[in-house]
Coordinates of C-alpha atoms in Angstrom, one line a residue:
Chain J
X13 CA 2.1 -4.5 20.8
X14 CA 5.3 -3.8 19.7
X15 CA 4.1 -3.5 15.6
X16 CA 1.4 -1.6 17.1
X17 CA 3.4 0.7 19.0
X18 CA 5.6 1.0 15.6
X19 CA 2.6 1.6 13.0
X20 CA 1.8 4.6 15.7
X21 CA 5.2 6.1 15.4
X22 CA 5.2 4.9 11.4
X23 CA 2.1 7.2 11.0
X24 CA 3.4 9.7 12.9
X25 CA 6.9 10.2 11.2
X26 CA 5.0 9.9 7.5
X27 CA 2.6 12.8 8.4
X28 CA 3.8 14.9 11.4
X29 CA 2.0 17.8 11.1
X30 CA -1.5 16.2 9.9
X31 CA -1.1 13.5 13.1
X32 CA -1.2 16.3 16.1
X33 CA -3.6 18.1 14.2
X34 CA -5.9 15.5 14.4
X35 CA -5.1 15.1 18.2
X36 CA -5.6 18.6 18.9
X37 CA -8.8 17.9 16.9
X38 CA -10.0 14.8 18.9
X39 CA -8.9 16.9 22.3
X40 CA -10.7 20.1 21.8
X41 CA -13.4 17.9 20.9
X42 CA -13.4 16.1 24.0
X43 CA -12.3 19.0 26.4
X44 CA -15.7 20.7 24.7
X45 CA -16.9 17.8 25.2
X46 CA -16.8 17.4 28.9
X47 CA -16.6 20.6 30.1
X48 CA -19.1 22.2 27.8
X49 CA -21.8 19.8 27.4
X50 CA -22.4 18.2 30.3
X51 CA -25.5 16.9 29.6
X52 CA -26.3 15.8 26.0
X53 CA -24.0 15.3 23.0
X54 CA -22.4 17.3 20.6
X55 CA -25.1 16.3 17.6
X56 CA -28.1 16.4 19.7
X57 CA -28.3 20.1 21.0
X58 CA -31.9 21.5 20.6
X59 CA -30.1 24.8 20.3
X60 CA -27.4 24.8 17.9
X61 CA -24.3 27.8 18.5
X62 CA -21.2 28.5 17.0
X63 CA -18.7 27.1 19.1
X64 CA -21.3 24.0 18.5
X65 CA -21.0 23.9 14.8
X66 CA -17.2 24.4 14.8
X67 CA -17.1 21.4 17.1
X68 CA -18.9 19.4 15.3
X69 CA -17.6 20.0 11.9
X70 CA -14.0 19.6 13.9
X71 CA -15.5 16.3 14.8
X72 CA -16.3 15.5 11.2
X73 CA -13.5 16.1 9.7
X74 CA -11.4 14.1 12.8
X75 CA -13.4 11.1 12.3
X76 CA -13.0 11.8 7.9
X77 CA -9.3 12.1 8.7
X78 CA -8.8 9.5 11.3
X79 CA -10.3 6.9 8.9
X80 CA -8.1 8.4 5.7
X81 CA -5.1 7.9 8.2
X82 CA -5.8 4.5 8.7
X83 CA -6.6 3.2 5.6
X84 CA -3.9 4.8 4.0
X85 CA -1.5 2.6 5.9
X86 CA -3.4 -0.4 4.8
X87 CA -2.8 0.7 1.6
X88 CA 0.7 1.5 2.5
X89 CA 1.4 -2.0 3.2
X90 CA 0.1 -3.2 0.3
X91 CA 1.6 -1.2 -2.6
X92 CA 5.0 -0.9 -1.0
X93 CA 7.1 -3.7 -2.6
X94 CA 9.8 -4.4 0.1
X95 CA 6.6 -4.0 2.4
X96 CA 4.7 -7.3 0.4
X97 CA 6.8 -10.4 2.3
X98 CA 7.5 -8.9 5.8
X99 CA 5.6 -11.5 8.0
X100 CA 2.3 -11.2 9.4
X101 CA 2.3 -6.8 8.6
X102 CA -1.2 -7.6 6.5
X103 CA -3.4 -8.9 9.4
X104 CA -0.8 -6.8 11.6
X105 CA -2.6 -3.7 9.9
X106 CA -5.5 -5.3 10.1
X107 CA -6.0 -5.2 13.6
X108 CA -4.3 -2.1 13.9
X109 CA -7.0 0.0 11.9
X110 CA -9.9 -2.1 13.5
X111 CA -8.5 -1.3 16.6
X112 CA -7.9 1.9 16.2
X113 CA -11.3 2.7 14.2
X114 CA -13.0 0.9 16.8
X115 CA -11.5 3.1 19.3
X116 CA -13.2 6.4 17.2
X117 CA -16.5 4.8 17.0
X118 CA -16.3 4.6 20.5
X119 CA -15.3 7.5 21.4
X120 CA -17.9 9.3 18.4
X121 CA -20.0 7.2 20.6
X122 CA -19.8 9.1 23.7
X123 CA -19.1 12.6 22.1
X124 CA -22.1 12.5 20.1
X125 CA -26.0 11.5 21.6
X126 CA -24.9 8.0 23.1
X127 CA -28.1 8.5 25.4
X128 CA -30.4 8.5 21.6
X129 CA -30.9 5.6 20.3
X130 CA -31.6 6.5 17.1
X131 CA -28.5 8.7 16.7
X132 CA -26.1 6.1 17.3
X133 CA -27.8 3.9 15.2
X134 CA -27.2 6.8 12.1
X135 CA -23.5 7.1 13.5
X136 CA -23.0 2.8 13.3
X137 CA -24.5 3.8 9.8
X138 CA -22.6 6.5 9.1
X139 CA -18.7 4.3 10.3
X140 CA -20.0 1.3 7.8
X141 CA -20.2 4.0 5.6
X142 CA -17.0 5.7 5.6
X143 CA -16.2 1.6 5.8
X144 CA -17.3 0.8 2.6
X145 CA -16.1 4.2 1.5
X146 CA -12.8 4.1 1.8
X147 CA -12.3 -0.1 0.9
X148 CA -13.4 1.0 -2.4
X149 CA -11.3 4.0 -2.9
X150 CA -8.4 3.5 -1.2
X151 CA -8.0 0.1 -2.9
X152 CA -9.8 0.2 -6.6
X153 CA -6.5 0.0 -8.2
X154 CA -5.1 -2.5 -6.4
X155 CA -7.8 -5.3 -4.8
X156 CA -11.9 -5.6 -5.1
X157 CA -13.9 -6.0 -2.5
X158 CA -15.9 -7.4 -4.7
X159 CA -15.8 -11.1 -6.1
X160 CA -15.6 -10.6 -9.5
X161 CA -16.1 -8.0 -12.1
X162 CA -19.4 -8.7 -12.9
X163 CA -22.3 -6.0 -12.8
X164 CA -19.6 -2.7 -12.6
X165 CA -22.8 0.0 -13.1
X166 CA -24.7 -1.2 -10.0
X167 CA -20.9 -1.1 -8.2
X168 CA -20.2 2.1 -9.2
X169 CA -24.0 2.9 -8.5
X170 CA -24.0 1.5 -4.5
X171 CA -20.5 3.4 -4.3
X172 CA -21.7 7.0 -5.3
X173 CA -25.4 6.5 -3.8
X174 CA -24.8 4.5 -0.5
X175 CA -24.9 7.3 1.2
X176 CA -28.3 6.4 1.1
X177 CA -28.5 4.0 4.1
X178 CA -27.4 6.3 6.6
X179 CA -29.3 9.0 6.3
X180 CA -32.8 7.2 5.9
X181 CA -32.3 6.4 9.5
X182 CA -32.8 10.1 10.6
X183 CA -35.8 10.0 8.8
X184 CA -38.9 8.3 10.6
X185 CA -38.8 5.3 9.3
X186 CA -41.9 4.8 10.2
X187 CA -43.8 7.1 7.9
X188 CA -42.1 4.3 4.7
X189 CA -41.4 1.1 6.2
X190 CA -40.6 -1.1 3.5
X191 CA -39.0 1.5 2.0
X192 CA -36.8 2.3 4.7
X193 CA -36.2 -1.6 5.6
X194 CA -35.2 -2.4 1.6
X195 CA -33.0 0.5 1.9
X196 CA -31.3 -0.6 5.1
X197 CA -31.3 -4.3 4.1
X198 CA -29.5 -4.0 0.7
X199 CA -26.4 -1.6 2.5
X200 CA -26.5 -3.5 5.3
X201 CA -25.8 -7.0 3.3
X202 CA -23.8 -5.7 0.4
X203 CA -21.1 -3.9 3.1
X204 CA -20.7 -6.9 5.2
X205 CA -20.2 -8.7 1.6
X206 CA -17.5 -5.7 0.7
X207 CA -16.0 -6.4 4.2
X208 CA -15.7 -10.2 4.5
X209 CA -14.2 -9.6 0.1
X210 CA -11.8 -7.7 1.3
X211 CA -10.9 -9.1 4.3
X212 CA -9.8 -12.3 2.1
X213 CA -8.3 -10.9 -0.7
X214 CA -6.4 -8.0 1.8
X215 CA -4.5 -11.1 3.9
X216 CA -4.2 -13.6 1.1
X217 CA -2.6 -10.7 -1.1
X218 CA -4.9 -11.1 -4.1
X219 CA -4.8 -8.4 -5.8
X220 CA -5.8 -7.0 -9.6
X221 CA -4.0 -8.0 -12.8
X222 CA -3.4 -5.0 -14.4
X223 CA -3.7 -6.4 -17.4
X224 CA -6.4 -8.1 -16.7
X225 CA -8.5 -5.4 -15.5
X226 CA -12.2 -4.6 -16.7
X227 CA -12.2 -2.7 -19.6
X228 CA -14.6 0.2 -17.3
X229 CA -11.3 0.2 -14.9
X230 CA -9.1 0.7 -17.6
X231 CA -11.0 3.8 -18.9
X232 CA -11.3 5.3 -14.6
X233 CA -7.6 4.4 -14.8
X234 CA -7.0 6.4 -17.7
X235 CA -9.5 9.1 -16.6
X236 CA -7.2 9.5 -13.8
X237 CA -3.8 9.6 -15.7
X238 CA -6.0 12.5 -18.0
X239 CA -6.8 14.3 -14.6
X240 CA -3.3 14.2 -13.0
X241 CA -1.7 15.4 -16.2
X242 CA -4.1 17.8 -16.5
X243 CA -2.9 18.8 -12.8
X244 CA 0.5 19.0 -14.1
X245 CA -0.1 21.5 -16.8
X246 CA -2.0 23.7 -14.6
X247 CA 1.2 23.4 -11.9
X248 CA 3.2 23.9 -14.4
X249 CA 1.4 27.3 -16.5
X250 CA 0.3 29.0 -12.7
X251 CA 4.4 28.4 -11.7
X252 CA 5.4 30.0 -15.1
X253 CA 2.6 32.7 -15.0
X254 CA 4.1 33.6 -11.1
X255 CA 7.7 33.9 -12.6
X256 CA 6.6 36.7 -15.1
X257 CA 4.3 38.9 -12.3
X258 CA 5.5 41.4 -9.9
X259 CA 7.8 40.0 -7.0
X260 CA 5.5 41.6 -4.2
X261 CA 2.4 39.7 -6.3
X262 CA 4.3 36.9 -6.0
X263 CA 3.4 35.9 -2.7
X264 CA 0.0 36.1 -2.8
X265 CA 0.2 33.4 -5.7
X266 CA 2.5 31.2 -4.1
X267 CA 0.3 31.6 -1.5
X268 CA -2.7 30.2 -3.0
X269 CA -0.4 27.5 -5.0
X270 CA 0.9 26.3 -1.7
X271 CA -2.7 25.3 -0.4
X272 CA -4.9 25.3 -2.9
X273 CA -3.6 24.0 -5.7
X274 CA -3.3 25.4 -9.2
X275 CA -6.8 26.2 -9.1
X276 CA -6.7 28.6 -6.8
X277 CA -8.5 29.5 -3.6
X278 CA -11.8 30.8 -5.3
X279 CA -13.4 27.4 -6.6
X280 CA -12.1 26.0 -2.9
X281 CA -13.9 28.8 -1.2
X282 CA -17.7 28.2 -3.5
X283 CA -17.5 24.2 -2.1
X284 CA -16.7 25.3 1.5
X285 CA -19.7 27.6 1.1
X286 CA -22.4 24.9 -0.5
X287 CA -21.1 22.3 1.6
X288 CA -21.4 24.5 4.8
X289 CA -25.0 25.1 3.6
X290 CA -25.9 22.0 3.1
X291 CA -24.5 20.9 6.2
X292 CA -26.4 23.6 8.6
X293 CA -29.2 22.5 6.7
X294 CA -29.4 19.0 7.5
X295 CA -28.3 19.7 11.2
X296 CA -31.7 22.0 10.9
X297 CA -33.9 19.3 9.6
X298 CA -32.0 16.4 11.4
X299 CA -32.5 18.1 15.5
X300 CA -35.8 18.9 14.3
X301 CA -37.1 15.7 13.1
X302 CA -34.9 13.5 16.1
X303 CA -34.6 15.2 18.8
X304 CA -37.6 17.8 18.8
Chain A
X27 CA 18.9 -29.7 6.8
X28 CA 20.9 -31.6 4.2
X29 CA 23.1 -29.8 1.6
X30 CA 20.5 -31.3 -1.1
X31 CA 17.4 -30.3 -0.1
X32 CA 15.2 -28.2 -2.4
X33 CA 14.6 -24.5 -1.2
X34 CA 12.6 -23.4 -4.6
X35 CA 10.5 -25.2 -7.1
X36 CA 8.6 -24.6 -9.9
X37 CA 6.5 -27.4 -11.4
X38 CA 4.8 -26.9 -14.9
X39 CA 4.2 -23.3 -14.7
X40 CA 2.3 -21.3 -17.1
X41 CA 1.1 -17.7 -17.2
X42 CA -0.8 -15.7 -19.7
X43 CA -1.9 -11.8 -19.3
X44 CA -5.3 -12.0 -21.7
X45 CA -3.4 -13.4 -25.6
X46 CA 0.5 -13.1 -24.4
X47 CA 2.1 -16.0 -22.4
X48 CA 4.9 -14.7 -20.4
X49 CA 5.8 -17.9 -19.0
X50 CA 5.1 -21.7 -20.2
X51 CA 5.6 -25.2 -18.4
X52 CA 8.6 -23.7 -16.4
X53 CA 10.1 -26.2 -14.6
X54 CA 12.9 -24.3 -12.4
X55 CA 14.3 -26.1 -8.5
X56 CA 17.1 -25.0 -6.1
X57 CA 18.6 -26.7 -3.8
X58 CA 19.7 -24.6 -0.4
X59 CA 23.0 -22.7 -0.8
X60 CA 23.0 -22.6 -4.4
X61 CA 23.5 -18.7 -6.0
X62 CA 21.4 -19.0 -9.0
X63 CA 21.1 -16.4 -11.8
X64 CA 18.0 -15.6 -13.9
X65 CA 19.3 -14.0 -17.2
X66 CA 16.7 -13.0 -19.3
X67 CA 15.9 -10.2 -22.1
X68 CA 13.2 -7.3 -21.3
X69 CA 9.9 -9.0 -21.1
X70 CA 11.4 -12.6 -20.5
X71 CA 9.2 -13.0 -17.7
X72 CA 11.5 -12.7 -15.1
X73 CA 9.8 -10.7 -13.0
X74 CA 6.6 -12.7 -13.4
X75 CA 8.3 -15.5 -12.6
X76 CA 9.4 -14.5 -9.4
X77 CA 6.8 -13.0 -8.6
X78 CA 4.7 -16.4 -9.2
X79 CA 7.7 -18.2 -7.0
X80 CA 6.7 -15.5 -4.0
X81 CA 3.1 -15.9 -4.3
X82 CA 2.7 -11.9 -5.1
X83 CA 1.0 -13.6 -8.4
X84 CA -1.4 -16.0 -9.4
X85 CA -0.8 -19.1 -11.7
X86 CA -2.3 -19.8 -14.2
X87 CA -1.6 -23.3 -14.0
X88 CA 1.5 -25.9 -12.1
X89 CA 2.8 -25.3 -8.9
X90 CA 5.2 -22.8 -7.3
X91 CA 6.2 -23.9 -3.2
X92 CA 9.3 -22.6 -1.3
X93 CA 10.8 -24.6 1.7
X94 CA 8.0 -27.0 0.2
X95 CA 5.2 -24.5 0.7
X96 CA 2.3 -23.6 -1.7
X97 CA 3.9 -20.1 -2.3
X98 CA 0.4 -19.2 -2.7
X99 CA 0.2 -19.5 0.9
X100 CA 3.1 -18.9 2.4
X101 CA 3.2 -19.5 6.4
X102 CA 4.8 -16.6 8.4
X103 CA 7.6 -19.2 9.5
X104 CA 8.6 -18.9 5.8
X105 CA 8.4 -15.9 5.2
X106 CA 11.3 -15.0 8.0
X107 CA 13.1 -17.1 5.9
X108 CA 12.5 -15.2 2.8
X109 CA 14.3 -12.1 2.0
X110 CA 12.8 -10.1 -1.4
X111 CA 14.2 -7.2 -2.3
X112 CA 11.8 -6.0 -5.8
X113 CA 12.3 -4.5 -8.8
X114 CA 11.2 -1.1 -8.3
X115 CA 11.0 0.3 -5.4
X116 CA 7.8 2.4 -4.6
X117 CA 7.7 3.2 -0.8
X118 CA 5.1 5.8 0.1
X119 CA 7.5 7.4 2.7
X120 CA 6.7 11.0 3.4
X121 CA 8.6 12.4 6.5
X122 CA 9.9 9.1 6.6
X123 CA 13.9 8.6 7.8
X124 CA 16.1 5.6 6.8
X125 CA 16.1 4.6 10.2
X126 CA 12.5 4.6 10.5
X127 CA 11.5 2.6 8.1
X128 CA 14.6 0.7 9.2
X129 CA 12.6 0.6 12.6
X130 CA 9.1 -0.2 11.4
X131 CA 10.5 -3.5 9.0
X132 CA 12.3 -5.0 12.0
X133 CA 9.9 -5.6 15.0
X134 CA 7.8 -8.1 11.9
X135 CA 11.3 -10.3 12.3
X136 CA 12.0 -12.9 14.9
X137 CA 15.5 -12.3 14.7
X138 CA 17.2 -8.9 13.7
X139 CA 21.1 -7.7 13.2
X140 CA 21.2 -4.1 14.3
X141 CA 24.9 -4.5 13.8
X142 CA 25.0 -5.7 9.9
X143 CA 22.6 -3.1 9.3
X144 CA 24.5 -0.5 10.9
X145 CA 27.6 -1.4 8.6
X146 CA 25.9 -2.0 5.9
X147 CA 24.5 1.4 5.7
X148 CA 28.0 3.0 7.0
X149 CA 29.9 1.2 3.9
X150 CA 26.9 2.2 1.2
X151 CA 27.3 5.6 2.8
X152 CA 23.6 6.6 3.5
X153 CA 23.1 8.7 6.4
X154 CA 20.4 6.8 8.5
X155 CA 18.6 10.1 10.0
X156 CA 18.3 11.2 5.8
X157 CA 14.6 10.9 4.8
X158 CA 13.7 8.3 2.2
X159 CA 12.3 10.6 -0.3
X160 CA 16.0 12.3 -0.3
X161 CA 17.6 9.3 -1.4
X162 CA 19.0 9.0 -5.2
X163 CA 17.6 5.7 -7.0
X164 CA 20.3 4.2 -6.4
X165 CA 20.7 4.7 -2.5
X166 CA 16.8 3.5 -2.7
X167 CA 17.6 0.3 -3.8
X168 CA 20.9 0.3 -1.0
X169 CA 18.3 0.6 1.5
X170 CA 15.8 -2.2 0.1
X171 CA 18.8 -4.3 0.0
X172 CA 19.6 -4.0 3.8
X173 CA 15.7 -4.3 4.4
X174 CA 16.0 -7.8 2.8
X175 CA 19.1 -8.6 4.8
X176 CA 18.8 -7.5 7.8
X177 CA 16.7 -10.6 9.3
X178 CA 19.4 -12.6 8.0
X179 CA 17.0 -15.0 5.8
X180 CA 18.1 -18.8 4.2
X181 CA 16.8 -17.8 1.0
X182 CA 17.6 -14.4 -0.7
X183 CA 15.3 -13.2 -4.0
X184 CA 16.3 -10.5 -6.2
X185 CA 14.9 -9.1 -9.1
X186 CA 17.8 -6.8 -10.9
X187 CA 18.7 -5.6 -7.1
X188 CA 21.8 -3.3 -8.7
X189 CA 20.1 -1.7 -12.0
X190 CA 20.3 1.7 -10.2
X191 CA 23.7 0.4 -8.1
X192 CA 27.1 2.5 -9.0
X193 CA 30.5 0.5 -9.7
X194 CA 31.7 0.4 -6.2
X195 CA 28.5 -0.1 -4.7
X196 CA 27.8 -3.2 -6.4
X197 CA 30.9 -4.8 -5.9
X198 CA 30.3 -3.9 -2.0
X199 CA 27.0 -6.0 -2.7
X200 CA 28.1 -9.1 -4.7
X201 CA 30.9 -9.1 -2.1
X202 CA 28.3 -9.1 0.5
X203 CA 26.6 -12.1 -1.0
X204 CA 29.1 -14.2 -1.2
X205 CA 30.7 -13.5 2.0
X206 CA 26.5 -14.7 3.1
X207 CA 26.8 -17.3 1.3
X208 CA 29.8 -18.8 2.4
X209 CA 28.9 -18.2 6.1
X210 CA 25.7 -19.3 6.0
X211 CA 25.0 -21.1 2.9
X212 CA 22.4 -19.2 2.7
X213 CA 20.6 -20.3 -1.1
X214 CA 19.9 -17.2 -3.9
X215 CA 17.9 -16.4 -6.6
X216 CA 19.5 -13.4 -8.5
X217 CA 17.9 -11.8 -11.6
X218 CA 20.0 -8.5 -13.8
X219 CA 20.8 -7.8 -16.7
X220 CA 24.3 -7.2 -16.1
X221 CA 26.1 -10.5 -16.9
X222 CA 29.4 -10.0 -15.4
X223 CA 27.6 -10.0 -12.0
X224 CA 26.4 -13.0 -12.1
X225 CA 30.0 -14.5 -13.3
X226 CA 31.0 -13.6 -10.4
X227 CA 29.0 -14.6 -8.2
X228 CA 26.2 -17.3 -9.3
X229 CA 27.9 -21.0 -9.7
X230 CA 24.3 -22.2 -11.4
X231 CA 22.1 -20.0 -14.1
X232 CA 18.9 -20.3 -15.7
X233 CA 18.3 -18.8 -18.9
X234 CA 14.7 -17.4 -20.4
X235 CA 13.7 -17.5 -23.8
X236 CA 10.6 -17.3 -25.3
X237 CA 9.5 -17.4 -22.0
X238 CA 10.5 -20.5 -21.8
X239 CA 13.7 -21.9 -19.7
X240 CA 16.1 -22.4 -22.5
X241 CA 18.9 -23.8 -20.3
X242 CA 19.3 -24.5 -16.1
X243 CA 22.2 -25.6 -14.7
X244 CA 26.0 -24.9 -14.1
X245 CA 27.6 -21.7 -15.6
X246 CA 30.7 -23.8 -16.5
X247 CA 29.4 -26.4 -18.3
X248 CA 27.4 -24.0 -20.1
X249 CA 30.4 -21.7 -20.8
X250 CA 32.5 -24.7 -22.2
X251 CA 29.3 -25.8 -24.6
X252 CA 30.4 -22.3 -26.1
X253 CA 34.0 -22.3 -26.2
X254 CA 36.0 -20.8 -23.7
X255 CA 36.7 -17.9 -24.8
X256 CA 32.7 -16.9 -24.7
X257 CA 31.3 -15.1 -21.3
X258 CA 27.7 -15.6 -20.2
X259 CA 27.1 -11.9 -22.2
X260 CA 28.9 -12.9 -25.5
X261 CA 26.6 -16.7 -24.4
X262 CA 23.3 -14.8 -24.0
X263 CA 23.9 -12.6 -27.3
X264 CA 24.3 -15.4 -29.4
X265 CA 21.2 -17.4 -27.9
X266 CA 19.2 -14.6 -28.4
X267 CA 20.1 -13.6 -31.6

């Protein structure tokens, strides 16, 4: 219990603003659900209002952010050289993450539509996908979610396209039952296989050896380094530009680089517009297919 | 526990990275209460040896054990008795303060000597309220050392702990180690390039050369072999010619 409390403190002290933002997100969504959505869940409305879309986005961001935060803590335990030999730290970090993610899952079920079995199933599958995605993403350079380096192309394929697992649940399973059962079974088998391997490797500290890494993994590392160099170069050049423009125009540039990075605000606006369109389209399709 | 009890043991240990052999048939054991220095050139396998010993790295062959327990599967009771200062301090710090990190680490140990930690912070002029990321490399190293000392372990393993410390801090650190050894009989394995530090504290020394242990034994005996005028650095250079 004491260590759990310290882990909460550690997360809060490491990233205070982010933690406060997440707390505001979950509290506001809960208030919205309790006082404004008395019947039905956040994702099961027949009529979609602006407030509803905003809270869907807020709650989705909260779930994604929480996964990131707890997986970040687990990664920190294994990447911080001073923490490696602390007794039971990895087991406690795992159980802490499990308890919190279970809490978020339960909260998610209550806030979304717990009265609709298919949306519960979708939300469960989505959480499993988050788990699989975060395990692969956060630990790609440290420890494997598989037992060997074989069939790397298939593993990358699964990493990129496993989102199909939760998405097919939304569609009518009786239209193409064989395809539905195949995709869902493969998804569940691989995700549970990943979870078991990951737990085993994480607790035993069975880490990837940098010098015996698979060639493709090394190439991915080089690609990462290349992107990092590119970003650094881009920052340097933007800072150089800022030095040579008029003082009054510097504020916007500085604001831009601080918030949006060296690529500026416009690409992010484009990404935001595209994903919002896709999201709204998805909600409509989902609502029509599932709830009407 | 008797004084001739072996707390740390490597038996015929080998490790390679691809075609490159890093450790070749290493045998080493350290008795309780001993301070042993580990000396070797860059790339001689000191860090690999320490990581293998601590179970942070899979060995190709041989056996590594601490307190008679297989290093690859160390129980938490053994980890409670272990203090480790790694070569590189890579901590995700964010906005964490030094006291925040210390508080976080302390809850995992059955015993934590806060007074001693506060004294070390004070002696080494580290403000507990300062953010870890704002500290210099040397100060970060000091925090790492303090984290390894807080639970007063029986066995200390230091992987080049003084590399980033200034001479004053180095002396104070070495004094602390000597006091620890005298007061509680702690065992220490100390890897460093600064051979003068080893001469101050180590009774025994292990010399790594060509990925093998070239000499292990009493430092005074080693000096006798090479002549009284030679210090450990001269002997090390002579051996690596």
